[in-house]
Short mmCIF file of C-alpha atoms and ligand atoms in Angstrom, two decimals:
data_model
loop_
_atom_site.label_atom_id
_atom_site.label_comp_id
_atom_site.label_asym_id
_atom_site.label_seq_id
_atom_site.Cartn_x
_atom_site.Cartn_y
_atom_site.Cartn_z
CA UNK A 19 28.10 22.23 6.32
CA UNK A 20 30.07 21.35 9.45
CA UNK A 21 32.46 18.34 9.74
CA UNK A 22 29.16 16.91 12.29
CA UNK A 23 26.99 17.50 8.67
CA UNK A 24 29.44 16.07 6.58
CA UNK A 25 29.52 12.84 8.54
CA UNK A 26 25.88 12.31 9.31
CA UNK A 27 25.52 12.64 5.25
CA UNK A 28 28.01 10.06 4.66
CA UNK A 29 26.70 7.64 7.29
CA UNK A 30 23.03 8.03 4.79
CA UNK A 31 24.63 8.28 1.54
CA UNK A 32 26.59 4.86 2.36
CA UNK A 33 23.40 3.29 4.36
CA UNK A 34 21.10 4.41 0.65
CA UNK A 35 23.66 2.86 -1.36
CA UNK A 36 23.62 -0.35 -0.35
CA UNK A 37 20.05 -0.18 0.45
CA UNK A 38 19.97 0.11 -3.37
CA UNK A 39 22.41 -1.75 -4.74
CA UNK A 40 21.77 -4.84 -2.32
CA UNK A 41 25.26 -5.96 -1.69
CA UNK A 42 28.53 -3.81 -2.02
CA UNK A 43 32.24 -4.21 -0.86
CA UNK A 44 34.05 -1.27 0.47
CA UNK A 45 36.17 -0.40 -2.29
CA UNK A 46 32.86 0.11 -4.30
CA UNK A 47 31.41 2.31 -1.74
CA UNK A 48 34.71 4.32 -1.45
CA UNK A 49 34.14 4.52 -5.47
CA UNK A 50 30.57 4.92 -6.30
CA UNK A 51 30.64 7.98 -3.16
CA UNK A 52 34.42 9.44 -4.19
CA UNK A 53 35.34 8.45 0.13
CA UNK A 54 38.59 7.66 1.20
CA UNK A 55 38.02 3.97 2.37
CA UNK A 56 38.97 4.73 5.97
CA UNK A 57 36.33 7.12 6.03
CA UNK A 58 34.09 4.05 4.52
CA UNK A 59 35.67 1.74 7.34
CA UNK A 60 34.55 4.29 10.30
CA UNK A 61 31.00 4.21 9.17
CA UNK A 62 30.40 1.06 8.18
CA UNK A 63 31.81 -0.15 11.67
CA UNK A 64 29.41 2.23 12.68
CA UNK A 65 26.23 0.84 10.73
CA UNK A 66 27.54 -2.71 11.46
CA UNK A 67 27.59 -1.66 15.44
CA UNK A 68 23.90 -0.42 15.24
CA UNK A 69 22.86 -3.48 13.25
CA UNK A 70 21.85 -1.87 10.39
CA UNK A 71 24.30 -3.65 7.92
CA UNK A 72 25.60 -6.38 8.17
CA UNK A 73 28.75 -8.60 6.49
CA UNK A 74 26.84 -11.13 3.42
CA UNK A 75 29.15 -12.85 1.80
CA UNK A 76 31.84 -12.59 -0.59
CA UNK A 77 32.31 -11.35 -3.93
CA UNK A 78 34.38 -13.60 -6.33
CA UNK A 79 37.39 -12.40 -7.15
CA UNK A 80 40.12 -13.87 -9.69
CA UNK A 81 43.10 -12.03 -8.39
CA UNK A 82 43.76 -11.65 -4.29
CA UNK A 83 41.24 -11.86 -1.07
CA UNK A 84 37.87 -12.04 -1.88
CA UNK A 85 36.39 -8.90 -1.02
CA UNK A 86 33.74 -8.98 1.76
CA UNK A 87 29.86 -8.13 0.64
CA UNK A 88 28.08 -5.62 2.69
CA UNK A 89 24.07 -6.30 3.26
CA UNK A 90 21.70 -4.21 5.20
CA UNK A 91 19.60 -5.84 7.28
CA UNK A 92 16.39 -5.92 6.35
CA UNK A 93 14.51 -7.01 9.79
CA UNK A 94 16.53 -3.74 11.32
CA UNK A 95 13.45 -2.63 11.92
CA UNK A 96 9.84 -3.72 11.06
CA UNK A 97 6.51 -2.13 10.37
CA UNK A 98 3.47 -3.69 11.48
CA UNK A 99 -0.08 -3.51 8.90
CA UNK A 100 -3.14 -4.28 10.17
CA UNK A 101 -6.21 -4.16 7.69
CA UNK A 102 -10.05 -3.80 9.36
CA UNK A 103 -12.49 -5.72 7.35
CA UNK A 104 -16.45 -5.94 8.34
CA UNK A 105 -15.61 -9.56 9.29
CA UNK A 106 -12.18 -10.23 9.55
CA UNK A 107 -8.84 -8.50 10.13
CA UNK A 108 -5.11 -9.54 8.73
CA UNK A 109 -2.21 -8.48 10.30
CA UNK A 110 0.68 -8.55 8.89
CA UNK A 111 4.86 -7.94 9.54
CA UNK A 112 6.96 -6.01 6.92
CA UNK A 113 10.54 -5.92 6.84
CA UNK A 114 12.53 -3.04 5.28
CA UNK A 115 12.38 -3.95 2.20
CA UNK A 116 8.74 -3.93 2.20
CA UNK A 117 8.77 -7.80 2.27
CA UNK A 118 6.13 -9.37 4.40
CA UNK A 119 7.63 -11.97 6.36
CA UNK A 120 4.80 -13.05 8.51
CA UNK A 121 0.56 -12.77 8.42
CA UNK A 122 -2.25 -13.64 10.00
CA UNK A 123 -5.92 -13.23 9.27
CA UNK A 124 -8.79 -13.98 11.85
CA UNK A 125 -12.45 -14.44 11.43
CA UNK A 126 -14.13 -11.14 13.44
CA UNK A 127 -16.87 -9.42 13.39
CA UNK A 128 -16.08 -5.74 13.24
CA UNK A 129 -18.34 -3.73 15.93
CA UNK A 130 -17.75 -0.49 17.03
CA UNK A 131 -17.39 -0.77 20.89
CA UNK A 132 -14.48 -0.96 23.42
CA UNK A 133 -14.95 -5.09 23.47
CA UNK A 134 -13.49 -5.29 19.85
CA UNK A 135 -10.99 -2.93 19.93
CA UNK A 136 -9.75 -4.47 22.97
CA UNK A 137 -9.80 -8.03 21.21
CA UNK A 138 -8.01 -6.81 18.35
CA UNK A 139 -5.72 -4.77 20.16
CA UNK A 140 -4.51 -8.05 22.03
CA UNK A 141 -4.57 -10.19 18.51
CA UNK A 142 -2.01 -7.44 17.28
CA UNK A 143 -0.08 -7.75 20.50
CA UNK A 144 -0.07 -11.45 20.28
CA UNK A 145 1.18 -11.57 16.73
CA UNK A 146 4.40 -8.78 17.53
CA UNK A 147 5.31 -11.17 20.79
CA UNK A 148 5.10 -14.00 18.68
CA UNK A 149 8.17 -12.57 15.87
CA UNK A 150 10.37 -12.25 19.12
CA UNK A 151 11.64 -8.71 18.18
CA UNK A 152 13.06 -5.85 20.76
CA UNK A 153 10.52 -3.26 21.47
CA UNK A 154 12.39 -0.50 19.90
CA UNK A 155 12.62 -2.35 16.28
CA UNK A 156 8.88 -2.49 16.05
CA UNK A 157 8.10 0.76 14.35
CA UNK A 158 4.82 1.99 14.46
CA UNK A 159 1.08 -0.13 13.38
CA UNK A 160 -0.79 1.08 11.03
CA UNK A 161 -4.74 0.26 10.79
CA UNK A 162 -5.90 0.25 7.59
CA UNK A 163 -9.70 1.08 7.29
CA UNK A 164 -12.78 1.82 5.12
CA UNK A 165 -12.46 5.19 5.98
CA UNK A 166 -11.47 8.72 5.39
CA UNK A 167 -8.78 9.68 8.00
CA UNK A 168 -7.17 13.03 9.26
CA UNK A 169 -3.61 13.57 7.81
CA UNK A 170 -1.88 12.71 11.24
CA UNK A 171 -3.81 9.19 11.38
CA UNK A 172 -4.71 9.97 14.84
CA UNK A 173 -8.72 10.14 13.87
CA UNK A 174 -11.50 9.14 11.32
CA UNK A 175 -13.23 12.04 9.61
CA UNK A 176 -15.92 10.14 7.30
CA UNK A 177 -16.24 6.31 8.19
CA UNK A 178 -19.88 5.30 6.97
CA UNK A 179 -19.20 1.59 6.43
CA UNK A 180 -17.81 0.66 9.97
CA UNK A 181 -19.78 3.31 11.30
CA UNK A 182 -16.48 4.90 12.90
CA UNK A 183 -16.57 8.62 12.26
CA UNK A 184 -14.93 10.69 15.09
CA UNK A 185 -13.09 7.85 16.09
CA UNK A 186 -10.12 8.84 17.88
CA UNK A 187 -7.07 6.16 17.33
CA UNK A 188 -6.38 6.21 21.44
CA UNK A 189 -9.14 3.01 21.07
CA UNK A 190 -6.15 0.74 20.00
CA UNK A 191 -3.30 2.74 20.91
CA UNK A 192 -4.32 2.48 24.71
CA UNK A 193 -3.15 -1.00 24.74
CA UNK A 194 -0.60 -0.90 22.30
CA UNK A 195 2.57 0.75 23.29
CA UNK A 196 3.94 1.37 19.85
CA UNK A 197 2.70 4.11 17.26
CA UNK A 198 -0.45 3.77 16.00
CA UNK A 199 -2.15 5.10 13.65
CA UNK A 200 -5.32 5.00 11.17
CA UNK A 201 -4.83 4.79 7.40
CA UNK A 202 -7.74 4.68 4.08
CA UNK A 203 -7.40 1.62 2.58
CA UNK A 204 -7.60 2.84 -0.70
CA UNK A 205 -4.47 5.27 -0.14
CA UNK A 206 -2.96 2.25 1.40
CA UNK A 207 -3.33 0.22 -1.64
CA UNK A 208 -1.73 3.63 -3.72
CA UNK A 209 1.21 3.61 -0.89
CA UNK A 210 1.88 0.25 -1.85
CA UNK A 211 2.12 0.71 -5.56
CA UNK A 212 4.04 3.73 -5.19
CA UNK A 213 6.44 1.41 -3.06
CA UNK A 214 6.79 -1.06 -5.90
CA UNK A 215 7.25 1.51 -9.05
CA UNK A 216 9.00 4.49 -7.65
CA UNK A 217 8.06 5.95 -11.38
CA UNK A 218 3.97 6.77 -11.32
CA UNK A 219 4.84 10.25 -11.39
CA UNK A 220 1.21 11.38 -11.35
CA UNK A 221 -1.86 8.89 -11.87
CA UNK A 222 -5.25 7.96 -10.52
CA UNK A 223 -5.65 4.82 -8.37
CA UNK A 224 -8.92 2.78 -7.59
CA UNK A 225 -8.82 0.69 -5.58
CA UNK A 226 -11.72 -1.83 -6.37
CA UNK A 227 -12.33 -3.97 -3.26
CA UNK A 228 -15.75 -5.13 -1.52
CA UNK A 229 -16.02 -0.85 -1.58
CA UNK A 230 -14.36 1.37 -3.92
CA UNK A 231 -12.30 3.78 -3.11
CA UNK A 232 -9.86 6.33 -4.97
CA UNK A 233 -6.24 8.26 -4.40
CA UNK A 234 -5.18 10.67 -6.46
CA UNK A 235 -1.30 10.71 -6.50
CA UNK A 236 0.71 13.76 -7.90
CA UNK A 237 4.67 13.44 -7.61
CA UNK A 238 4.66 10.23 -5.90
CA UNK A 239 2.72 11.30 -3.46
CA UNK A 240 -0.71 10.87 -2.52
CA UNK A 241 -2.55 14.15 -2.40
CA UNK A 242 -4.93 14.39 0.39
CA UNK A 243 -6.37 17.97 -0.61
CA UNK A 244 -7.93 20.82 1.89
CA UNK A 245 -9.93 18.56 3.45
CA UNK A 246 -8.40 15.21 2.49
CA UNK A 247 -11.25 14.27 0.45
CA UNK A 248 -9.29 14.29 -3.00
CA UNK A 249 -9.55 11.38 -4.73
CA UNK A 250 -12.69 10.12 -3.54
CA UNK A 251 -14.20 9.31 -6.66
CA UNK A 252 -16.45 6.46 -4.98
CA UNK A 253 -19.01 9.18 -4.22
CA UNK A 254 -18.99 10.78 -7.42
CA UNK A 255 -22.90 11.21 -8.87
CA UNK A 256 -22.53 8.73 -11.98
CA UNK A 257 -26.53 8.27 -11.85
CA UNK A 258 -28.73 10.73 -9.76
CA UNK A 259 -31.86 8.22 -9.81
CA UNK A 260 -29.37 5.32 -9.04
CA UNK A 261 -29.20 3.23 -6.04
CA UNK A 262 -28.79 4.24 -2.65
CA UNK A 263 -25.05 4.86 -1.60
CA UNK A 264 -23.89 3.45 2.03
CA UNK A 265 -23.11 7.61 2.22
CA UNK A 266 -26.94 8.23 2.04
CA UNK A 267 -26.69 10.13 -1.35
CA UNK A 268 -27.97 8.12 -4.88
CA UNK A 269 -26.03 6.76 -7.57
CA UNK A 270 -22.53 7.17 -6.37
CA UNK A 271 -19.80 4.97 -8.47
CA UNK A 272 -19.35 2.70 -5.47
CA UNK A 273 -22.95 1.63 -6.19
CA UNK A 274 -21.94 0.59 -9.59
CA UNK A 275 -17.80 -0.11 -9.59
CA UNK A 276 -17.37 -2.07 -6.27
CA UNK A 277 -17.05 -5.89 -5.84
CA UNK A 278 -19.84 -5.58 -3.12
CA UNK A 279 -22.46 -4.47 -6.41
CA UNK A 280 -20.48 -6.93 -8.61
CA UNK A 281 -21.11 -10.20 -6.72
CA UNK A 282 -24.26 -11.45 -5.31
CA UNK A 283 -24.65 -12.67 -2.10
CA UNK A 284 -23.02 -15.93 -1.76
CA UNK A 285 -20.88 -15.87 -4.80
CA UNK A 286 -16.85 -15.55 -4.25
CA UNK A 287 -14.40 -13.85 -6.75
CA UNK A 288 -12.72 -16.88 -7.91
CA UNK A 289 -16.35 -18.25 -8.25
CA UNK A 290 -17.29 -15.59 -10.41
CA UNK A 291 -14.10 -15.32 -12.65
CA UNK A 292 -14.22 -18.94 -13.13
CA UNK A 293 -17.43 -18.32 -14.55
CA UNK A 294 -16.61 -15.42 -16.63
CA UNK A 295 -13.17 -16.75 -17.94
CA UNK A 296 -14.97 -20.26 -18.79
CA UNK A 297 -17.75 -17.75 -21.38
CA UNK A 298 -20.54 -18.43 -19.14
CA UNK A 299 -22.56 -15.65 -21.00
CA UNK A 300 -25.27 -14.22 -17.90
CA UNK A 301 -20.97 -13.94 -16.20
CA UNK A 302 -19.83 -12.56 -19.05
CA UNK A 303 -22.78 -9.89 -19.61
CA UNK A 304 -22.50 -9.19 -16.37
CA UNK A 305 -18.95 -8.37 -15.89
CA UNK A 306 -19.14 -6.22 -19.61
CA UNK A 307 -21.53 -4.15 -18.02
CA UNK A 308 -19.07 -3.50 -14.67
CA UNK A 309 -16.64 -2.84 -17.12
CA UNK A 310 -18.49 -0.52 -19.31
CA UNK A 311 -19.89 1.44 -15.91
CA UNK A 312 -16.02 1.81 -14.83
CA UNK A 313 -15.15 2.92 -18.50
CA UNK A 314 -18.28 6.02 -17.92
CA UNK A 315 -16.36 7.22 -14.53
CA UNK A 316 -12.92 6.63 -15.65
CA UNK A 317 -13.65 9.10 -18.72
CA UNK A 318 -15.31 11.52 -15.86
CA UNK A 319 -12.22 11.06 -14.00
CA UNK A 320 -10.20 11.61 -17.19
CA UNK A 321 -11.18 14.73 -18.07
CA UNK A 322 -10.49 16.46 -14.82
CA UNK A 323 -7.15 14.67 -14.28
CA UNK A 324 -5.47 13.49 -17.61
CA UNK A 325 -3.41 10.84 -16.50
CA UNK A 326 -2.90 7.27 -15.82
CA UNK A 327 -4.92 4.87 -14.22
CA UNK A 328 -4.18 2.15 -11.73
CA UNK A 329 -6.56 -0.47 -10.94
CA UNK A 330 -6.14 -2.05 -7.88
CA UNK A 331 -7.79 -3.39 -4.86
CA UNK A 332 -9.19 -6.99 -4.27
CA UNK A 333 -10.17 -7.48 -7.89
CA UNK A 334 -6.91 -6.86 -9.77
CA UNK A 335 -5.41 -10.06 -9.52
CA UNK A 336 -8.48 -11.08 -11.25
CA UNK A 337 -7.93 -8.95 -14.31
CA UNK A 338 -6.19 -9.73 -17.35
CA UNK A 339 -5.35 -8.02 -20.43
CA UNK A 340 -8.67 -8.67 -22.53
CA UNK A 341 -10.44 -6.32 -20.10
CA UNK A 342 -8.03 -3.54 -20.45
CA UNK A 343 -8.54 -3.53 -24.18
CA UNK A 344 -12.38 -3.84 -24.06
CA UNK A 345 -11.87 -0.61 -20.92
CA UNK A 346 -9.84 1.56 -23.66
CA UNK A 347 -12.23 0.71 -26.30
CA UNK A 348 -15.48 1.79 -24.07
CA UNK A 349 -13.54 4.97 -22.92
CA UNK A 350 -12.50 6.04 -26.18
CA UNK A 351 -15.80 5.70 -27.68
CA UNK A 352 -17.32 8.19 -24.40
CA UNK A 353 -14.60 10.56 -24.75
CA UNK A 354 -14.33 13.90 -26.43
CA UNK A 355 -10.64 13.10 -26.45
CA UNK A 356 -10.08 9.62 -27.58
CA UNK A 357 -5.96 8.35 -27.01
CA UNK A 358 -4.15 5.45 -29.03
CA UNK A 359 -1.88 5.71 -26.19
CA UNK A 360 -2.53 2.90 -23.32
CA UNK A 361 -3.56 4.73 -19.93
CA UNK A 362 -5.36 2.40 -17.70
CA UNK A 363 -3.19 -0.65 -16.02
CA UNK A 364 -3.07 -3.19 -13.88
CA UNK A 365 -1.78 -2.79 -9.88
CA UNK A 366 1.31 -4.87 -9.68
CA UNK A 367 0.29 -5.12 -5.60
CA UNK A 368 -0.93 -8.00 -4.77
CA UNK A 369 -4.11 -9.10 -2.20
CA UNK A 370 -1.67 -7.85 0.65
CA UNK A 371 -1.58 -4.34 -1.08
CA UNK A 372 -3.77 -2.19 1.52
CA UNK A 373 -2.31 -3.81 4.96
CA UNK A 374 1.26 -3.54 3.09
CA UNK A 375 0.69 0.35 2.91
CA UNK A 376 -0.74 0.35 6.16
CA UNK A 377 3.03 -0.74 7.49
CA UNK A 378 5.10 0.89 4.47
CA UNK A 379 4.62 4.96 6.39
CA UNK A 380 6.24 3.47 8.95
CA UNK A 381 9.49 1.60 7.07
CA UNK A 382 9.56 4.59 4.99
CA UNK A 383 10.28 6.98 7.38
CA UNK A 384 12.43 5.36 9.22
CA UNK A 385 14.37 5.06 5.84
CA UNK A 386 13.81 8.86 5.28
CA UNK A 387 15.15 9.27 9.15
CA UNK A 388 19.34 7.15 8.49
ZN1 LIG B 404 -21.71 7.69 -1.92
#
């Protein structure tokens, strides 16, 4: 390493630790890294001058001056989400902390055609002028969709539900000068998770929203496979003389495991769990056989890839323990290999979990980049 190595690696390792340990004084920094604290001094004056830390506070102290607290700052730099529903979108700020800090959602009628990519294009624009932020602090935007996208983000390779395939991302970036790109939803609700427990390891994440849609996620990472259609368990055959997939093929588990199959027309989730919660018993047959459909592909699922599950997606703020147990139960009793061992849980991300991980690439490697 050259002396040029040495202090571009101190300048991280002191940014990281208080990134982790929230606030710090200089003597701890010069301890927890073994520094001299002058070298500590000349970088934090540094971070401080780039307003990437900043001075919070004091520590108490008994004996002496009270040391001063060290902070970064967590609007540094921001990462913009923006999540593309059939007839609305939410946008949404995140700090870097992965905080959102501000959101908007608007009623609008997806349509694929220069008109609404324009509109939205200017909502987004309208929402980043309004947090009053330099240019250069606003990362990148990421557009979360109900889509399969190329690894780069730049373009859609499978988009049957917004009838987007081919779509190149120049549509929004052309009036956007900040980079864009396009993101699955369901690997944006995985992103998210990841985010919040940086200990999944390996698991398998559905994402149960109006579609379904799956990530597979090996070392922390979501793995997109040769042709980045790992994971995409919604179009796995769980009934060849089922119902007719929005993919054109029959029986898919999206036409049995997504809140679009679960609801009928005019009823709302809350509706519905009201109903189920309160024992209404055509609710609660109803939801026991979603469950017991999702127990049949999770066991599928299981026996390619033996690991954990994450629910997530629009419904899991809706679920509670009691279906958990009755989802073990159903699994077990499918299984050739039947586990006493809990493997199916909750997301901890909540109904901002996909347009979160549509702005967390972003944070995340600007992180990777100090
Ligand atoms: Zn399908």
């Amino acid at each position: 390493m050259t002396l040029k190595d040495i202090k571009k690696n101190n300048y991280s390792l002191i940014y990281h630790l208080i990134y982790q340990h929230k606030k710090l004084s200089k003597q701890e920094i010069a301890n927890l890294l073994h520094l001299s604290l002058p070298t500590v001094n000349q970088h934090l004056a540094r971070l401080e001058k780039e307003k990437l830390i900043e001075k919070n506070g004091y520590f108490e102290s008994s004996v002496g001056r009270r040391a001063a607290a060290y902070a970064i700052c967590p609007q540094a730099r921001i990462g913009i989400g923006v999540e593309i529903q059939k007839k609305k979108i939410r946008i949404l700020a995140v700090d870097l902390w992965g905080t959102v800090f501000q959101e908007k959602e608007l009623s609008l009628d997806y349509a694929n055609d220069g008109h609404y990519f324009k509109q939205v294009s200017l909502e987004v624009q309208s929402f980043i002028d309004d947090l009053d932020f330099k240019k250069e602090q606003v990362l990148g935007i990421g557009f979360a969709v109900q889509a399969l996208t190329s690894t780069d983000g730049r373009r859609i390779i499978y988009g049957k539900i917004l009838d987007c395939t081919g779509m190149d991302i120049h549509v929004f970036s052309q009036y956007l000068e900040y980079p864009c790109k396009f993101l699955h939803d369901a690997k944006c609700a995985a992103t998210t998770e990841l985010w919040m427990r940086k200990d999944i390891g390996d698991a398998v994440y559905l994402s149960i929203g109006t579609h379904l849609g799956g990530a597979i996620i090996i070392n922390d990472q979501i793995y997109m496979g040769k042709d980045g259609y790992s994971g995409t368990v919604e179009h796995m055959t769980v009934n060849p003389n089922g119902s007719l997939c929005y993919c054109g093929k029959k029986g898919c588990m999206e036409t049995v495991c997504s809140i679009h199959v679960l609801l009928k027309e005019s009823e709302s989730l809350d509706f519905f769990f009201q109903q189920v919660r309160s024992g209404v018993s055509s609710y609660v047959e109803r939801w026991k056989a979603f469950l017991e459909n999702l127990a049949f592909s999770i066991n599928n699922i299981r026996l390619v890839i033996n690991r954990d599950f994450i629910l997530g997606g629009h419904i899991s703020p809706y679920l509670k323990e009691e279906d958990l147990v009755l989802l073990h139960e159903w699994v077990n009793e499918k299984t050739t290999f039947p586990s006493d061992e809990p493997f199916i849980y909750i997301s901890r991300s909540n109904e901002n979990g996909v347009p979160i991980g549509a702005a967390i690439p972003f944070i995340q490697s600007f992180l990777d980049s100090v």
